[in-house]
Amino acid sequence: MAHTNESIVSEFVLLGLSNSWELQLFFFAIFSIVYVTSVLGNVMIIIVIFSDSNLNSPMYFLLSNLSFIDICQSNFATPKMLIDFFIERKTISFEGCMAQIFLLHSFVGSEMMLLVAMAYDRFVAICKPLHYNTIMNPRLCIIFVSVSWAVGILHSVSHLVFTVDLPFCGPNEVDSFFCDLPLVIKLACMDTYGMEVMTLTNSGLISLSCFLALIISYTVILITVRHQSSSGSSKALSTLTAHITVVILFFGPCIYFYIWPFSRLSVDKYLSVFYTVCTPLLNPIIYSLRNEDVKSAMRKLRNHHVNSWKN
């Protein structure tokens, strides 16, 4: 990535979460545990889903892709943040900063679309159970995943294509632990009002439209369930709570940042930690602890390896 000749900033300084050495050690211990647990948990979900034939269904195919996105999101900024806890002057190159912006918005945009696809899967499972296998065929599942990644990447590129050519001539301090797009835009040596409005419109459009689609889907599902009492609907509904929980915890801070992206408070950097570091942990915790099929598959996989070691 190249930037214009007006840009004399070759690196950005990340102010991080705190200047206190004791707090940084505390954060390092906590976030190291969260990071390792998140990555291993999501890797385990992918392994379990692909190793158990009973989980060979569209819902678990989409869930495994959600786990993959969460693994990617865990790694775009968290490893650097953990290393930076031991570095007094936390810097990131211009190219590295643009890469973080691109990766974050790609993963977040993709996850939003994938959550919509998973909501549609639950809609079909509960509202049209007899046609589920016909509608949710492998081809449609692949289309859902492909479209999710395409939308995420296009969403990210639409931000980056304007940001990369902004004139950065100082200051270069970003009050966060990663290159947060609104904070980086504010450092440009020009009037960025138009850029801020465009960023708000772009990000707000995708987040609010996905959130409204999810609300409508889950409302229709809940209304349908009230008029049904079949065991199939009960089983499909049992997974619905987990989906709704993930949606609320994922879109809550997301919509907050997109509605007020350029009016940041000091506490917002800690909400960013939850959004970027802790959110990927929700997938393995919620779907593994609340899903009997996943827990059963994990027990079978564990017993298989235990028996293999004994033999």
XYZ file of C-alpha atoms in Angstrom:
311
model
C 0.000 0.000 0.000
C 1.294 3.409 -0.890
C 0.134 6.725 0.389
C 0.258 10.155 -1.146
C 3.299 12.397 -1.148
C 1.520 14.699 1.319
C 1.547 11.939 3.912
C 4.733 12.129 5.910
C 3.542 9.809 8.674
C 5.269 6.441 8.270
C 3.971 4.952 11.517
C 1.286 5.447 14.135
C 1.713 5.358 17.898
C -0.861 3.257 19.744
C -1.588 4.604 23.218
C -2.929 1.231 24.367
C -5.254 0.590 27.291
C -3.207 2.021 30.169
C 0.139 3.536 31.105
C 0.243 1.649 34.392
C 2.760 -1.220 34.357
C 0.720 -3.159 36.926
C -2.481 -2.801 34.905
C -0.701 -3.840 31.721
C 0.539 -7.024 33.405
C -2.999 -7.698 34.627
C -4.445 -7.114 31.143
C -1.765 -9.337 29.626
C -2.690 -12.232 31.936
C -6.436 -11.871 31.370
C -6.367 -11.321 27.614
C -3.796 -14.070 27.063
C -6.218 -16.535 28.630
C -9.134 -15.153 26.609
C -7.114 -15.236 23.375
C -5.829 -18.814 23.781
C -9.239 -20.068 24.921
C -10.963 -18.350 22.013
C -8.627 -19.727 19.347
C -8.520 -23.263 20.775
C -12.280 -23.274 21.383
C -13.109 -22.257 17.821
C -10.553 -24.688 16.390
C -12.149 -27.436 18.494
C -15.611 -26.599 17.146
C -14.356 -26.876 13.558
C -12.615 -30.202 14.278
C -15.666 -31.630 16.050
C -18.076 -30.601 13.296
C -15.986 -32.075 10.498
C -15.176 -35.280 12.413
C -18.735 -36.202 13.421
C -21.171 -37.305 10.710
C -24.119 -36.434 12.964
C -23.157 -32.765 12.623
C -23.180 -32.917 8.836
C -25.960 -30.363 8.464
C -26.270 -26.810 7.081
C -26.474 -25.263 10.564
C -23.171 -26.768 11.656
C -21.523 -25.997 8.317
C -22.393 -22.331 8.869
C -21.296 -22.592 12.507
C -17.884 -23.940 11.479
C -17.448 -20.985 9.139
C -18.442 -18.641 11.947
C -15.724 -20.243 14.071
C -13.201 -19.698 11.282
C -14.102 -15.992 11.070
C -13.770 -15.716 14.854
C -10.301 -17.287 14.683
C -9.331 -14.683 12.093
C -10.794 -11.870 14.183
C -8.882 -13.109 17.233
C -5.606 -12.742 15.368
C -5.871 -9.420 13.521
C -4.865 -7.300 16.538
C -4.789 -9.321 19.769
C -1.296 -10.885 19.394
C 0.217 -7.429 18.803
C -1.714 -6.022 21.743
C -0.298 -8.739 24.022
C 3.255 -8.021 22.841
C 2.749 -4.262 23.184
C 1.988 -4.635 26.896
C 5.769 -5.087 27.329
C 6.757 -2.250 24.971
C 6.868 1.343 26.187
C 6.438 2.975 22.779
C 3.790 1.021 20.889
C 4.042 1.719 17.180
C 2.570 0.271 14.013
C 3.641 1.031 10.448
C 1.342 2.872 8.047
C 0.925 -0.320 6.026
C 0.262 -2.356 9.162
C -2.356 0.152 10.275
C -4.168 -0.011 6.944
C -3.987 -3.810 7.085
C -5.648 -3.844 10.517
C -8.462 -1.613 9.247
C -8.968 -3.847 6.216
C -8.958 -7.091 8.209
C -11.253 -5.878 10.985
C -13.956 -4.591 8.649
C -13.665 -7.657 6.425
C -14.168 -10.052 9.337
C -16.922 -7.994 10.979
C -18.820 -7.526 7.717
C -18.507 -11.222 6.903
C -19.702 -12.248 10.359
C -22.735 -9.978 10.127
C -23.814 -11.572 6.867
C -23.115 -15.069 8.168
C -25.301 -14.437 11.221
C -28.106 -13.464 8.838
C -27.565 -16.720 6.938
C -27.719 -18.676 10.209
C -30.965 -16.884 11.097
C -32.401 -17.910 7.731
C -31.326 -21.491 8.427
C -33.255 -21.445 11.744
C -36.229 -19.831 9.961
C -36.402 -22.670 7.454
C -35.830 -25.348 10.123
C -38.716 -24.092 12.261
C -41.150 -22.582 9.764
C -40.631 -25.001 6.857
C -39.260 -28.202 8.467
C -40.528 -30.540 5.718
C -38.643 -28.571 3.059
C -35.512 -27.940 5.111
C -33.178 -30.367 3.305
C -34.412 -29.182 -0.081
C -34.039 -25.477 0.638
C -30.855 -25.596 2.722
C -28.887 -27.640 0.219
C -25.045 -27.663 0.082
C -25.029 -25.304 -2.900
C -27.020 -22.654 -1.023
C -24.773 -23.005 2.027
C -21.675 -22.404 -0.081
C -23.375 -19.392 -1.684
C -24.167 -17.994 1.773
C -20.534 -18.314 2.903
C -19.168 -16.894 -0.367
C -21.531 -13.924 -0.277
C -20.649 -13.281 3.373
C -16.941 -13.024 2.575
C -17.581 -10.985 -0.579
C -19.739 -8.457 1.286
C -17.203 -8.220 4.125
C -14.292 -7.608 1.772
C -16.209 -5.081 -0.355
C -17.334 -3.305 2.808
C -13.715 -3.089 3.960
C -12.318 -2.011 0.591
C -14.922 0.776 0.384
C -13.407 2.198 3.588
C -9.780 1.571 2.753
C -9.780 3.023 -0.755
C -10.439 6.485 0.695
C -8.483 6.155 3.930
C -5.193 5.045 2.365
C -4.862 8.283 0.378
C -5.640 10.673 3.207
C -2.827 13.157 3.978
C -1.307 12.243 7.366
C 1.248 14.839 8.418
C 1.034 14.538 12.212
C 0.006 14.033 14.974
C 0.108 10.259 14.748
C -1.184 9.009 18.128
C -4.150 6.611 18.090
C -5.890 6.372 21.464
C -6.506 2.639 21.255
C -4.656 -0.669 21.095
C -5.263 -1.062 17.342
C -5.897 1.145 14.320
C -9.545 2.044 14.793
C -10.829 3.612 11.560
C -12.650 6.658 13.052
C -9.641 7.489 15.228
C -7.240 7.192 12.283
C -9.406 9.364 10.021
C -9.382 12.121 12.644
C -5.573 12.302 12.329
C -5.714 13.378 8.677
C -4.481 16.888 7.876
C -7.720 17.968 6.225
C -11.397 18.477 6.888
C -12.671 14.918 7.328
C -16.373 15.692 7.859
C -17.378 14.248 4.491
C -15.245 11.174 5.134
C -16.811 10.726 8.548
C -20.331 10.902 7.119
C -19.448 8.400 4.389
C -17.917 6.017 6.950
C -20.983 6.315 9.168
C -23.319 5.705 6.238
C -21.351 2.709 4.963
C -20.895 1.010 8.320
C -24.312 1.950 9.652
C -26.064 0.645 6.549
C -24.604 -2.844 6.729
C -24.900 -3.199 10.504
C -28.437 -1.849 10.870
C -29.757 -3.695 7.801
C -28.325 -6.996 9.051
C -29.643 -6.351 12.551
C -33.144 -5.537 11.258
C -33.102 -8.659 9.075
C -32.191 -10.727 12.139
C -34.914 -9.117 14.278
C -37.542 -9.790 11.606
C -36.391 -13.403 11.146
C -36.399 -14.211 14.849
C -39.768 -12.482 15.358
C -41.350 -14.612 12.623
C -39.740 -17.717 14.128
C -41.050 -16.988 17.622
C -44.557 -16.320 16.295
C -44.439 -19.593 14.351
C -43.246 -21.567 17.374
C -46.207 -20.334 19.424
C -48.494 -22.193 17.024
C -46.436 -25.372 16.903
C -45.653 -28.035 19.469
C -43.767 -30.653 17.491
C -40.560 -32.158 18.837
C -38.751 -31.050 15.690
C -39.688 -27.442 16.318
C -38.678 -27.772 19.963
C -35.243 -29.050 18.995
C -34.791 -26.293 16.420
C -35.931 -23.741 18.961
C -33.384 -24.990 21.494
C -30.599 -23.651 19.285
C -32.420 -20.370 18.715
C -31.573 -18.997 22.165
C -27.869 -19.422 21.458
C -28.213 -17.618 18.128
C -30.111 -14.704 19.673
C -27.554 -14.413 22.488
C -24.669 -14.203 19.998
C -26.544 -11.640 17.903
C -27.254 -9.364 20.880
C -23.702 -9.518 22.237
C -22.202 -9.063 18.760
C -24.437 -6.265 17.454
C -24.759 -4.370 20.743
C -21.292 -2.759 20.779
C -21.154 -2.858 16.980
C -24.212 -0.626 16.560
C -22.991 1.614 19.387
C -19.693 2.264 17.578
C -21.375 2.760 14.215
C -24.006 5.192 15.524
C -21.462 7.306 17.454
C -18.222 6.504 15.607
C -16.557 9.911 15.913
C -17.638 10.945 19.420
C -15.470 8.624 21.472
C -15.279 8.438 25.256
C -12.320 7.074 27.205
C -14.347 3.999 28.132
C -14.893 3.170 24.458
C -11.454 1.583 24.106
C -12.497 -0.999 26.700
C -15.684 -1.694 24.755
C -13.398 -2.188 21.751
C -11.541 -4.852 23.729
C -14.790 -6.712 24.328
C -15.716 -6.382 20.666
C -12.395 -7.499 19.190
C -10.942 -9.800 21.866
C -13.866 -11.237 23.818
C -16.540 -11.587 21.103
C -14.711 -14.459 19.311
C -14.929 -16.373 22.603
C -18.738 -16.243 22.564
C -19.002 -18.784 19.767
C -17.321 -21.752 21.506
C -18.821 -20.913 24.917
C -22.425 -20.423 23.838
C -22.662 -23.044 21.120
C -20.712 -25.747 22.951
C -22.245 -25.304 26.401
C -25.851 -24.939 25.171
C -25.820 -27.417 22.299
C -26.292 -31.070 23.231
C -25.241 -32.310 19.778
C -21.916 -30.475 19.968
C -21.277 -31.637 23.531
C -22.075 -35.219 22.552
C -19.746 -35.024 19.553
C -16.974 -33.623 21.763
C -17.385 -36.502 24.216
C -17.243 -39.027 21.381
C -14.101 -37.428 19.962
C -12.467 -37.376 23.390
C -13.363 -41.023 24.076
C -12.055 -42.018 20.666
C -8.659 -40.443 21.343
C -8.529 -41.859 24.877
C -9.195 -45.372 23.562
C -6.611 -44.872 20.808
C -3.962 -43.909 23.360
C -4.811 -46.909 25.542
C -4.451 -49.269 22.598
